[in-house]
mmCIF file of C-alpha atoms in Angstrom:
data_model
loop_
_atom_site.group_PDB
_atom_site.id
_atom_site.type_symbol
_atom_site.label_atom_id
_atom_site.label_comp_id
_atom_site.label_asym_id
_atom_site.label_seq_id
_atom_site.Cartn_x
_atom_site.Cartn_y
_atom_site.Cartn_z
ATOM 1 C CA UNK A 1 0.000 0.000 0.000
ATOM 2 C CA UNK A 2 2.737 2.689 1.213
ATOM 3 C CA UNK A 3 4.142 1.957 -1.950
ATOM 4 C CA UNK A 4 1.605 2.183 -4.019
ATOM 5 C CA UNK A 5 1.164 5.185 -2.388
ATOM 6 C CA UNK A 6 4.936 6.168 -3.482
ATOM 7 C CA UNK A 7 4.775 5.622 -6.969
ATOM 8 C CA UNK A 8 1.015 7.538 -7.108
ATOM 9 C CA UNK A 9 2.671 10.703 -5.632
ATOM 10 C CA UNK A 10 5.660 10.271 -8.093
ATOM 11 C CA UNK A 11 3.085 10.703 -10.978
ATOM 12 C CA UNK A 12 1.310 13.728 -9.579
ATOM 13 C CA UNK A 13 4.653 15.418 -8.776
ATOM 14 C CA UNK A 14 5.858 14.618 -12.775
ATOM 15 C CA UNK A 15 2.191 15.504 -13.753
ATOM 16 C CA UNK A 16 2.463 18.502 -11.369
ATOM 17 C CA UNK A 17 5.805 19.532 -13.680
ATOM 18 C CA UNK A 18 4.209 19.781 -16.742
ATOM 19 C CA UNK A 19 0.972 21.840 -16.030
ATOM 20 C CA UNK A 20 3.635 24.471 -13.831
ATOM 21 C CA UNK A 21 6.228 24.501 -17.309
ATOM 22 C CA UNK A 22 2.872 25.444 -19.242
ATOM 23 C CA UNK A 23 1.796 28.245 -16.722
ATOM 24 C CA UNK A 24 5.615 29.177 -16.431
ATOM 25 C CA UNK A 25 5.336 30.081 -20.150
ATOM 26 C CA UNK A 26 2.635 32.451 -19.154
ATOM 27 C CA UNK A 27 4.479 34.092 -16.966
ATOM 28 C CA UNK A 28 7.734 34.852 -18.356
ATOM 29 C CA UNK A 29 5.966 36.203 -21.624
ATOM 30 C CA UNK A 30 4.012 38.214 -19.595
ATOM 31 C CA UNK A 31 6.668 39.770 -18.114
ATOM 32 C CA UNK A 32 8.516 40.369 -20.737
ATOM 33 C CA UNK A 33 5.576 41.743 -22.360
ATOM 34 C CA UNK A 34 5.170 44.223 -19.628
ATOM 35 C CA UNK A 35 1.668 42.640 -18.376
ATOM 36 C CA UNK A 36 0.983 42.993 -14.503
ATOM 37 C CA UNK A 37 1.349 39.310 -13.299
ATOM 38 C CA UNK A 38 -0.518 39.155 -9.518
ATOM 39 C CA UNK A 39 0.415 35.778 -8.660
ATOM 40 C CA UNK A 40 1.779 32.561 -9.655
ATOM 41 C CA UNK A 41 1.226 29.207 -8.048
ATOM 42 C CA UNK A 42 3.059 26.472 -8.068
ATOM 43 C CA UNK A 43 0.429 23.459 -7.096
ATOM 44 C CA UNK A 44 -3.173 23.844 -5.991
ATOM 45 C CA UNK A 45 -5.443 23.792 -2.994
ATOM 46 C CA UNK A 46 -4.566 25.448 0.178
ATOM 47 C CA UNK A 47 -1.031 27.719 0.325
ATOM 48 C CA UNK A 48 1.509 26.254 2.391
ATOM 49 C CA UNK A 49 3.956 29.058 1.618
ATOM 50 C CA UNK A 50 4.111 32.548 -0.072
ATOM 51 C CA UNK A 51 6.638 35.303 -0.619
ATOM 52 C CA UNK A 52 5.574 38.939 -2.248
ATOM 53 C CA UNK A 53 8.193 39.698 -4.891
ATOM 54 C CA UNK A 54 7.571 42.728 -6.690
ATOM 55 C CA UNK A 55 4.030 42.662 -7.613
ATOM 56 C CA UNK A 56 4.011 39.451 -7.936
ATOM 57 C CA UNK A 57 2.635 36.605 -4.856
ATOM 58 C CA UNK A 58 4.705 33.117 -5.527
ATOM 59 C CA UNK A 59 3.000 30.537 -3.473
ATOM 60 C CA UNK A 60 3.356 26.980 -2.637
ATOM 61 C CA UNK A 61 0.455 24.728 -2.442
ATOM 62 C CA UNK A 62 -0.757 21.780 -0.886
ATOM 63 C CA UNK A 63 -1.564 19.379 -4.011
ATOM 64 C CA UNK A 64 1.461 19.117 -6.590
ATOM 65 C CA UNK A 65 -1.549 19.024 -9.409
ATOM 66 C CA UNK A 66 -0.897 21.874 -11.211
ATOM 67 C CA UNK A 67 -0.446 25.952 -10.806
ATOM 68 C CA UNK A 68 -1.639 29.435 -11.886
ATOM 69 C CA UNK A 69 -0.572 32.052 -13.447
ATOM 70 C CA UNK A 70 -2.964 34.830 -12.896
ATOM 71 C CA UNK A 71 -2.504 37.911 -14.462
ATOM 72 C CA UNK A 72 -4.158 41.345 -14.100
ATOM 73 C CA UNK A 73 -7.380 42.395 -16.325
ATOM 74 C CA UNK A 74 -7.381 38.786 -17.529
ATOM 75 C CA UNK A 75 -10.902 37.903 -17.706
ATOM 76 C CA UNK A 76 -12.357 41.392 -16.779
ATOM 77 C CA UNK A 77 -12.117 44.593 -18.360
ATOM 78 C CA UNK A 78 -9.684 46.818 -15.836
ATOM 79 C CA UNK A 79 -8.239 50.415 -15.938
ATOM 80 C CA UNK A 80 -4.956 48.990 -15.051
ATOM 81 C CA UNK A 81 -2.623 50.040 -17.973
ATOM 82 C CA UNK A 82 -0.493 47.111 -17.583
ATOM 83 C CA UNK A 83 -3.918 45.077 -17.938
ATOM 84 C CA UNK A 84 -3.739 41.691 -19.961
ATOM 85 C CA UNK A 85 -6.527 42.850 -21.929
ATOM 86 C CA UNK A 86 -5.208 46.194 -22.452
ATOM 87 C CA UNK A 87 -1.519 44.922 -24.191
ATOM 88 C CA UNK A 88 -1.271 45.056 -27.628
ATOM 89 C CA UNK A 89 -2.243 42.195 -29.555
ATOM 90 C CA UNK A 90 0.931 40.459 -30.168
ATOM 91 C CA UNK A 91 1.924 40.735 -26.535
ATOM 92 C CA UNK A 92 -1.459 38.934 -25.697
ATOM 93 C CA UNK A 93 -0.661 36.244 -28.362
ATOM 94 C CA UNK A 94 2.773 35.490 -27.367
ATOM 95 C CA UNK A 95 1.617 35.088 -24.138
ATOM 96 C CA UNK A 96 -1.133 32.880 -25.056
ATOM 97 C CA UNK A 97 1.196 30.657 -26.916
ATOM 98 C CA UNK A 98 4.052 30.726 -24.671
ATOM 99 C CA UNK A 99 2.615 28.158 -22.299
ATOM 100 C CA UNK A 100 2.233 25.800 -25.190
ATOM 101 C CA UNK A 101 5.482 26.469 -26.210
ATOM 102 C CA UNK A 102 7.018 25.408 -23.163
ATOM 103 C CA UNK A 103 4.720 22.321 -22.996
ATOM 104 C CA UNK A 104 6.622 21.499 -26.363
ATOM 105 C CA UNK A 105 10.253 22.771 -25.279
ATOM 106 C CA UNK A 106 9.775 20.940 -22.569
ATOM 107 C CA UNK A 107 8.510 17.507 -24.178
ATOM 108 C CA UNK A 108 11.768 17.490 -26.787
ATOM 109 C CA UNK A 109 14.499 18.512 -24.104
ATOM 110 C CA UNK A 110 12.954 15.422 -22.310
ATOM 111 C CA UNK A 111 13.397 13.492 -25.380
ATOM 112 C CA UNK A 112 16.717 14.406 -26.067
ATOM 113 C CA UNK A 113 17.947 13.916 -22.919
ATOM 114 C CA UNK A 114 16.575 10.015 -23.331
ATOM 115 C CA UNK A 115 18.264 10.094 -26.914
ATOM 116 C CA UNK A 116 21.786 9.782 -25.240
ATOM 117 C CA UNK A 117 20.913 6.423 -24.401
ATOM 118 C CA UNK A 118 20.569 5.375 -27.729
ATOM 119 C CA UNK A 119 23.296 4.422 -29.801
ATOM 120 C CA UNK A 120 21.926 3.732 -32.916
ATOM 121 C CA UNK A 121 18.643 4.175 -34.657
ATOM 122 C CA UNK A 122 16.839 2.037 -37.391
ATOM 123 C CA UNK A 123 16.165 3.752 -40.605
ATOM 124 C CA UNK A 124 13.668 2.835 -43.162
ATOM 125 C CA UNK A 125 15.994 1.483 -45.485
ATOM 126 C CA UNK A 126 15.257 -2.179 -46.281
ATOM 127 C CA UNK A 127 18.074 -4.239 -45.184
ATOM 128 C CA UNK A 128 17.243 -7.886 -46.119
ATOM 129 C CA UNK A 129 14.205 -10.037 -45.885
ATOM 130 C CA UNK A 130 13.318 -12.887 -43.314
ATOM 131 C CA UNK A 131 12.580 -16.423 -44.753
ATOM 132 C CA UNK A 132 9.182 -16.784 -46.262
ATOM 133 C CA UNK A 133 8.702 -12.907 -47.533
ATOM 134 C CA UNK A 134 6.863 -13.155 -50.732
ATOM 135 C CA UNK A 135 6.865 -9.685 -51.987
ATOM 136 C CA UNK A 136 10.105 -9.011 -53.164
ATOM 137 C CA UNK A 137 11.127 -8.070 -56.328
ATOM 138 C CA UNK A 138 10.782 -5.322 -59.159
ATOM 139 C CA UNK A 139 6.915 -4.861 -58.683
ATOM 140 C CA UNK A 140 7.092 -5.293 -54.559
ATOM 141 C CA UNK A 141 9.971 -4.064 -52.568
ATOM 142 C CA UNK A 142 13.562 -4.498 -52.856
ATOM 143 C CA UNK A 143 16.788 -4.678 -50.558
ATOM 144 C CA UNK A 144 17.360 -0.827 -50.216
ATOM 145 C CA UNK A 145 14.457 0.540 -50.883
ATOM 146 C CA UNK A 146 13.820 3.766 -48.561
ATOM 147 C CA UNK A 147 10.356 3.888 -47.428
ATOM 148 C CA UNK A 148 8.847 7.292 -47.548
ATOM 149 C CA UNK A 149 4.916 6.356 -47.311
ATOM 150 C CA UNK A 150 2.477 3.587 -46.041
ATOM 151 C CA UNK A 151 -0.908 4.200 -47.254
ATOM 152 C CA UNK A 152 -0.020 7.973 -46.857
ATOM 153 C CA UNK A 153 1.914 7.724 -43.369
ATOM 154 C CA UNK A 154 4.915 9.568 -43.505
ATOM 155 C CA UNK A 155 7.914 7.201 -42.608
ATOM 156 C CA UNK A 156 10.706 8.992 -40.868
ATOM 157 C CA UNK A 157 12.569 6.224 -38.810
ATOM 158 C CA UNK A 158 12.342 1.969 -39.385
ATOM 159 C CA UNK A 159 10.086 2.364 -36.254
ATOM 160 C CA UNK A 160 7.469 3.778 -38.085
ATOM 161 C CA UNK A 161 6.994 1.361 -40.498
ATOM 162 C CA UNK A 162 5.316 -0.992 -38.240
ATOM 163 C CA UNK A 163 2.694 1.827 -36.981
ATOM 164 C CA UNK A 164 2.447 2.782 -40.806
ATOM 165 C CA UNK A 165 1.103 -0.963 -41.291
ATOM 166 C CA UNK A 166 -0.870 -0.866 -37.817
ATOM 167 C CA UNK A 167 -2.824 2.034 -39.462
ATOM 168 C CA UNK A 168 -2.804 0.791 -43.066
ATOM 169 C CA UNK A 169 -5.733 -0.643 -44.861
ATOM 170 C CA UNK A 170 -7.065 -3.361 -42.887
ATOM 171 C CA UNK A 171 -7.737 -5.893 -45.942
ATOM 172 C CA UNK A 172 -3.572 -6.326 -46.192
ATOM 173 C CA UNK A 173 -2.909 -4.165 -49.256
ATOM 174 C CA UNK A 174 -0.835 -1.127 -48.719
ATOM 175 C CA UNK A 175 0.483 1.693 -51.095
ATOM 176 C CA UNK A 176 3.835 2.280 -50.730
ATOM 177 C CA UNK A 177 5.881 4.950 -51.553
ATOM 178 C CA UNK A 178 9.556 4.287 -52.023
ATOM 179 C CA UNK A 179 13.174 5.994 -53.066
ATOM 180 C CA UNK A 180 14.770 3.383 -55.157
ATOM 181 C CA UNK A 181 18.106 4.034 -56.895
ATOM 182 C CA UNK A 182 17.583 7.674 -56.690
ATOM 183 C CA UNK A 183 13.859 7.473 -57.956
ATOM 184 C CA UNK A 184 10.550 7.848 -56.205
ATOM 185 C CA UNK A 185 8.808 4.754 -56.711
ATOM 186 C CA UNK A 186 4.981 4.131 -56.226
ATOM 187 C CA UNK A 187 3.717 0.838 -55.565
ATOM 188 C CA UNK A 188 0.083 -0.158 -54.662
ATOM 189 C CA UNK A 189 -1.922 -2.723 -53.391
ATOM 190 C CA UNK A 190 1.126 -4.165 -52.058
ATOM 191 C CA UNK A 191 0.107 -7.557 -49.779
ATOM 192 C CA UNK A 192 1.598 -8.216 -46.874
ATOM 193 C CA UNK A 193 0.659 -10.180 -44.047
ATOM 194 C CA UNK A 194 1.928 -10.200 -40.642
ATOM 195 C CA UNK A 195 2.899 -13.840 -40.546
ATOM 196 C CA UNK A 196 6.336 -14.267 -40.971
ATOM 197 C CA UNK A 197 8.199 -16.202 -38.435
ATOM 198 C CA UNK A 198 10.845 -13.651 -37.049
ATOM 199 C CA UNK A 199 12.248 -15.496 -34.298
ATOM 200 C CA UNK A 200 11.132 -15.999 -30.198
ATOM 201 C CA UNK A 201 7.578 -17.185 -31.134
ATOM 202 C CA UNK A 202 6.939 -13.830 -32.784
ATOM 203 C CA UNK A 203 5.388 -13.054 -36.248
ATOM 204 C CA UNK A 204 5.607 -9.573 -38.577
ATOM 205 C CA UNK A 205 5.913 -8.608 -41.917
ATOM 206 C CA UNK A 206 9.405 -9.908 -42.876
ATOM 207 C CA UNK A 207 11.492 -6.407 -43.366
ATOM 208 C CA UNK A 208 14.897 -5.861 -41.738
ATOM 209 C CA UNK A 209 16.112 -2.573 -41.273
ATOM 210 C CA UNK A 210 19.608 -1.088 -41.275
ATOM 211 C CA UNK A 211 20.575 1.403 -38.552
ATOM 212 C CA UNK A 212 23.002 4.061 -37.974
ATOM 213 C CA UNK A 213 24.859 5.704 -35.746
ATOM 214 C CA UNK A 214 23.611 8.491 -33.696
ATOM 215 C CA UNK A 215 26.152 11.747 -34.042
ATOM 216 C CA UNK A 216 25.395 14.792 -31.686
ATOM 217 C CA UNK A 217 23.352 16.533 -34.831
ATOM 218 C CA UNK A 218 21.764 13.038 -34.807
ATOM 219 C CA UNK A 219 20.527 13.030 -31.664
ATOM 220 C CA UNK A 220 18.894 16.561 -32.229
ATOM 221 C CA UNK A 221 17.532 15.194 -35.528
ATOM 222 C CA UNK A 222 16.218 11.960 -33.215
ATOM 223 C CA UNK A 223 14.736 13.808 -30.803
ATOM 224 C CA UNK A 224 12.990 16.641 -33.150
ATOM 225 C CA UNK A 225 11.458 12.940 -35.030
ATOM 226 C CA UNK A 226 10.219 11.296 -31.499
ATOM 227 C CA UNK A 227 8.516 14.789 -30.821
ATOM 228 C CA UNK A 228 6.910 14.920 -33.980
ATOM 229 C CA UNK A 229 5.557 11.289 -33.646
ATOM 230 C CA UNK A 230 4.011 11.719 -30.588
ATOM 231 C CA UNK A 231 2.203 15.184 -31.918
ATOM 232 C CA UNK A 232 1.296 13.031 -34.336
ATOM 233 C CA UNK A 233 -0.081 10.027 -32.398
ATOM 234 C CA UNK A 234 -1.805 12.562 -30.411
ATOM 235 C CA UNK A 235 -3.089 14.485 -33.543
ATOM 236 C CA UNK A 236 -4.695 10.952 -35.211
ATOM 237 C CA UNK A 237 -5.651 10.152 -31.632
ATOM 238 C CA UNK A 238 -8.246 13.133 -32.138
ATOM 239 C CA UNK A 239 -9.274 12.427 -35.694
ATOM 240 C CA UNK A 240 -10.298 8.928 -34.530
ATOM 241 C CA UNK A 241 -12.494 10.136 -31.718
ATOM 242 C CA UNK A 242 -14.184 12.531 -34.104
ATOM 243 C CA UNK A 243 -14.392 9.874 -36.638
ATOM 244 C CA UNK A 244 -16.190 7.342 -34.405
ATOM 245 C CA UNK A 245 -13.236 4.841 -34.613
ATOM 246 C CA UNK A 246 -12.796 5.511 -30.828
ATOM 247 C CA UNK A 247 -15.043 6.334 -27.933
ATOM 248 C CA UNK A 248 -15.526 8.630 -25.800
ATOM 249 C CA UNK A 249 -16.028 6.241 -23.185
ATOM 250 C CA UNK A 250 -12.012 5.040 -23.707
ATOM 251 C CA UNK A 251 -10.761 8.303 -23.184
ATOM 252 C CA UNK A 252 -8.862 8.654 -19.594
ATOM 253 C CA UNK A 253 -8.825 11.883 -17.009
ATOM 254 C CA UNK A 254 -6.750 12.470 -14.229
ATOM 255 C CA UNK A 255 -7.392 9.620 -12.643
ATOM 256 C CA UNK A 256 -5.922 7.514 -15.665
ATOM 257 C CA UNK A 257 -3.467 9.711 -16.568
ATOM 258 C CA UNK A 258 -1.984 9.375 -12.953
ATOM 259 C CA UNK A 259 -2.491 5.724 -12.895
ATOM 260 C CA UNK A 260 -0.768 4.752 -16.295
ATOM 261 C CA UNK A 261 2.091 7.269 -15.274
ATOM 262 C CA UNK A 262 2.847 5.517 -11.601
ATOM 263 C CA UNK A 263 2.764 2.044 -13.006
ATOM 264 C CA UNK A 264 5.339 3.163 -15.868
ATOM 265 C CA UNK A 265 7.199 4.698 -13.157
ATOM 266 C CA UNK A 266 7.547 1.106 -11.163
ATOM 267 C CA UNK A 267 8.791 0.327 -14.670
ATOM 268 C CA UNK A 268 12.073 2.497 -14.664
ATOM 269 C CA UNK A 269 13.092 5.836 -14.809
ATOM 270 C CA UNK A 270 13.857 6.071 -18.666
ATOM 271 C CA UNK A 271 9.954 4.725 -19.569
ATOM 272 C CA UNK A 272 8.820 6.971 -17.316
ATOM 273 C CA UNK A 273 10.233 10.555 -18.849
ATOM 274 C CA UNK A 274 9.418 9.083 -21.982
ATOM 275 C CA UNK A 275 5.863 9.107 -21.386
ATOM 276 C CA UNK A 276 6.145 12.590 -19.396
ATOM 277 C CA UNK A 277 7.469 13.793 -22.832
ATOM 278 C CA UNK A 278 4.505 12.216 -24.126
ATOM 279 C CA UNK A 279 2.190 14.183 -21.972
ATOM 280 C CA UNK A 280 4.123 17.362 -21.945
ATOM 281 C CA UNK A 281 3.358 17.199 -26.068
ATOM 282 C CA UNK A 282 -0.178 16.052 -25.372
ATOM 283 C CA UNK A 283 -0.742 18.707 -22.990
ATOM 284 C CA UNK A 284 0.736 21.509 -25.588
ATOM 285 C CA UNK A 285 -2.155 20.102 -28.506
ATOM 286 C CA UNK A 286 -4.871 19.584 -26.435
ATOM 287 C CA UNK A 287 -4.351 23.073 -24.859
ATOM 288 C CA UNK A 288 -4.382 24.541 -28.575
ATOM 289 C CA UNK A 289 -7.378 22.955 -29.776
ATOM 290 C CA UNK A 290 -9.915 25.785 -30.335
ATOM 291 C CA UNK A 291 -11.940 24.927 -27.349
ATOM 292 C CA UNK A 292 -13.732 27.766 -25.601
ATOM 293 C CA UNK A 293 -11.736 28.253 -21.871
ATOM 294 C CA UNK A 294 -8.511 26.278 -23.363
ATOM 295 C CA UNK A 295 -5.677 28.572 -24.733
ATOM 296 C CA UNK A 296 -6.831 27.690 -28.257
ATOM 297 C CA UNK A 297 -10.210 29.111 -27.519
ATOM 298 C CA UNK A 298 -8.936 32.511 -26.492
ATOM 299 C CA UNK A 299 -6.300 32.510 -29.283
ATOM 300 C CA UNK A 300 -9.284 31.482 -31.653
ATOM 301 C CA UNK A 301 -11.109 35.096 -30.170
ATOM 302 C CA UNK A 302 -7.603 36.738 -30.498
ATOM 303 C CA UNK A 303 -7.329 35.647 -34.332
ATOM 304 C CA UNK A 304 -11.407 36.605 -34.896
ATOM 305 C CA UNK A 305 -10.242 40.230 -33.069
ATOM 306 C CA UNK A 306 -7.305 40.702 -34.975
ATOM 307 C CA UNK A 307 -9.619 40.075 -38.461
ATOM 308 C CA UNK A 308 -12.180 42.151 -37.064
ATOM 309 C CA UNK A 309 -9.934 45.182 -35.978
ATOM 310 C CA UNK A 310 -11.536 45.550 -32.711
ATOM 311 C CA UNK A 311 -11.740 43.511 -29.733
ATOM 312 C CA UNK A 312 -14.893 41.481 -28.624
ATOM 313 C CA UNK A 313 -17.213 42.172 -26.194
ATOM 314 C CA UNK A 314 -15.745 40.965 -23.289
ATOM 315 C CA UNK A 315 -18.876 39.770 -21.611
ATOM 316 C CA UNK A 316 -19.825 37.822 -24.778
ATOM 317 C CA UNK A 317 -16.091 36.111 -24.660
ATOM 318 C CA UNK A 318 -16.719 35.710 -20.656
ATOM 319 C CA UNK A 319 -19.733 33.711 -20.797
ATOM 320 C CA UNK A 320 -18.648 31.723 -24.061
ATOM 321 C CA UNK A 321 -15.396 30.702 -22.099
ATOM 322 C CA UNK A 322 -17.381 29.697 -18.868
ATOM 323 C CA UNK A 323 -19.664 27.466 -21.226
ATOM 324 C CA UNK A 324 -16.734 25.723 -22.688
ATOM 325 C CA UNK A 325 -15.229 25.373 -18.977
ATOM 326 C CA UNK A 326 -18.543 24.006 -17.791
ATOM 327 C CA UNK A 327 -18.247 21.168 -20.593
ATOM 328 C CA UNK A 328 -14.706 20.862 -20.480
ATOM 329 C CA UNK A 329 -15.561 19.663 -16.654
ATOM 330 C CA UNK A 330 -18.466 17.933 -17.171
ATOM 331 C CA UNK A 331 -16.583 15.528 -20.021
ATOM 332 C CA UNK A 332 -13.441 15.311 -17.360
ATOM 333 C CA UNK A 333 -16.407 14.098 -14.472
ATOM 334 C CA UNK A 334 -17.376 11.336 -17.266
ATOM 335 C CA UNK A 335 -13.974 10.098 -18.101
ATOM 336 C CA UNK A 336 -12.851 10.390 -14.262
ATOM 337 C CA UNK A 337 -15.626 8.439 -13.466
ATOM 338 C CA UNK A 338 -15.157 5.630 -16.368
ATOM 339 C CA UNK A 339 -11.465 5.848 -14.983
ATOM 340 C CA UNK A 340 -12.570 4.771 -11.461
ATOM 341 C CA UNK A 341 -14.881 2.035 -13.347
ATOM 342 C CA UNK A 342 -11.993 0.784 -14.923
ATOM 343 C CA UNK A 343 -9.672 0.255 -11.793
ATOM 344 C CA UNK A 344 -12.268 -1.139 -9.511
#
């Protein structure tokens, strides 16, 4: 139990990290932006310490589940020259998209970090086939072929080949695009089947990859690649739910979110950044999605402001953002409670 208990806290303290990197980004642009910043919290719930600095109140709070960075004339109209709302538009948009900009910085400085602890890295050139591959050949694929596309999946590493065929067409025939001998090379319907002995009881599609060597540029270019995959994975993790292909009922909240990331903490230290970097990306698109109350909802009346030439009633923007809030929360209630389903 106490170390359940352990791991649990571990995950709201890395959880914690992001949401304060995010509401760090606020702040900095804000005051370099000149914008009155009141207070910043670091955690929520009841203050366990404080310390005036400048105009600013830092505080220290109970529950390591997030922060605030509250600024002045931020949701209310307010004589206050130094007033969020009364900055010039750009300063109110860099300062809207700073905290997903950290979110980001912070997911790919997580992944590089990891990256020294690779070596090498597959690329998506073919390297030889196992026993029993059947589409080799002029019309099929060919030992080094670089892989470019799966059924329009953009290929950037050998690891991506294998969630390039996850999300494929589902009746085994893919369209590949290829660089052969210089050449971009299309080839469709292309049948493979994920039934190839490949050793240890396992089965897959037959390729073998090279790999290379990671240089210091390499790592950068690694890292920049992981970041982009998991925007991506993120990104397609959206268009599913708005497709239908997944429910809303398999989404997770907090409660999931903390869950997943304490038993991938038992799991070792290096799983568990990885998945903070995850998050930390996560947290950046979600948070610029164009969701009244999010960031991407007041950028969204920013951009609408900036086309109109004048700003919008800010009663009308009020009481648009507290609708959004009020169904932001009630879909976290669901989830959190489909979360608790799950566990019990």
């Amino acid at each position: 139990m106490i170390a359940n208990i352990f791991w649990i806290v571990i995950a709201l303290l890395g959880f914690g990290l992001l949401i304060m990197a995010h509401e760090f980004g606020h702040c900095v642009a804000a005051k370099r932006g000149g914008v009155q910043v009141d207070e910043f919290w670091i955690g929520m719930g009841p203050k366990l310490l404080q310390k005036q600095v400048g105009e600013t109140n830092y505080c220290l709070c109970l529950l390591p589940i997030g922060g605030a960075c509250v600024m002045s004339g931020e949701d209310s109209a307010s004589d206050n020259p130094r007033a969020f709302g009364n900055a010039k538009w750009l300063t109110r948009f860099i300062i809207l998209i700073a905290g997903v900009a950290m979110n980001f910085l912070l997911g790919f400085v997580i992944l590089l970090c990891l990256s020294w602890n690779v070596q090498q890295e597959a690329v998506p050139v073919i390297d030889s086939f196992y026993e029993g591959f059947s589409a080799e050949g002029e019309q099929g694929l060919m030992v080094g072929d670089r892989i470019l596309k799966i059924d329009g999946y953009r290929i950037l590493t050998g690891g991506d080949v294998s969630e390039g065929l996850r999300r494929g067409a589902s009746d085994g025939k893919f369209d590949f695009v290829i660089k052969r001998d210089g050449k971009t090379v299309h080839i469709e319907d292309l049948e493979l089947r994920a039934d190839i002995d490949i050793g240890d009881g396992r089965q897959g599609y037959g390729l073998r990859f090279g790999v290379q060597t990671l240089t210091v540029p390499g790592h950068l270019r690694y890292a920049l690649v992981l970041a982009f995959n998991d925007t991506r994975m993120v990104w397609h993790a959206l268009g599913d739910l708005i497709s239908g292909a997944v429910g809303v009922d398999q989404l997770s909240g907090p409660v999931g979110v903390v869950a997943v990331t304490a038993q991938t903490a038992q799991a070792g230290a290096l799983p568990f950044w990885a998945l903070l970097a995850f998050l930390s990306i996560n947290l950046g698109v979600m948070n610029l999605l164009p969701i009244p109350g999010l960031d991407g909802g007041r950028i969204l009346f920013l951009l609408v402001e900036g086309l109109r030439r004048k700003p919008l009633d800010p009663k009308l923007e009020g009481y648009v953002n507290l609708a959004g809030l009020c169904a932001l929360f009630a879909l976290i209630l669901y989830v959190t409670g489909q979360d608790i389903l799950r566990l019990l």
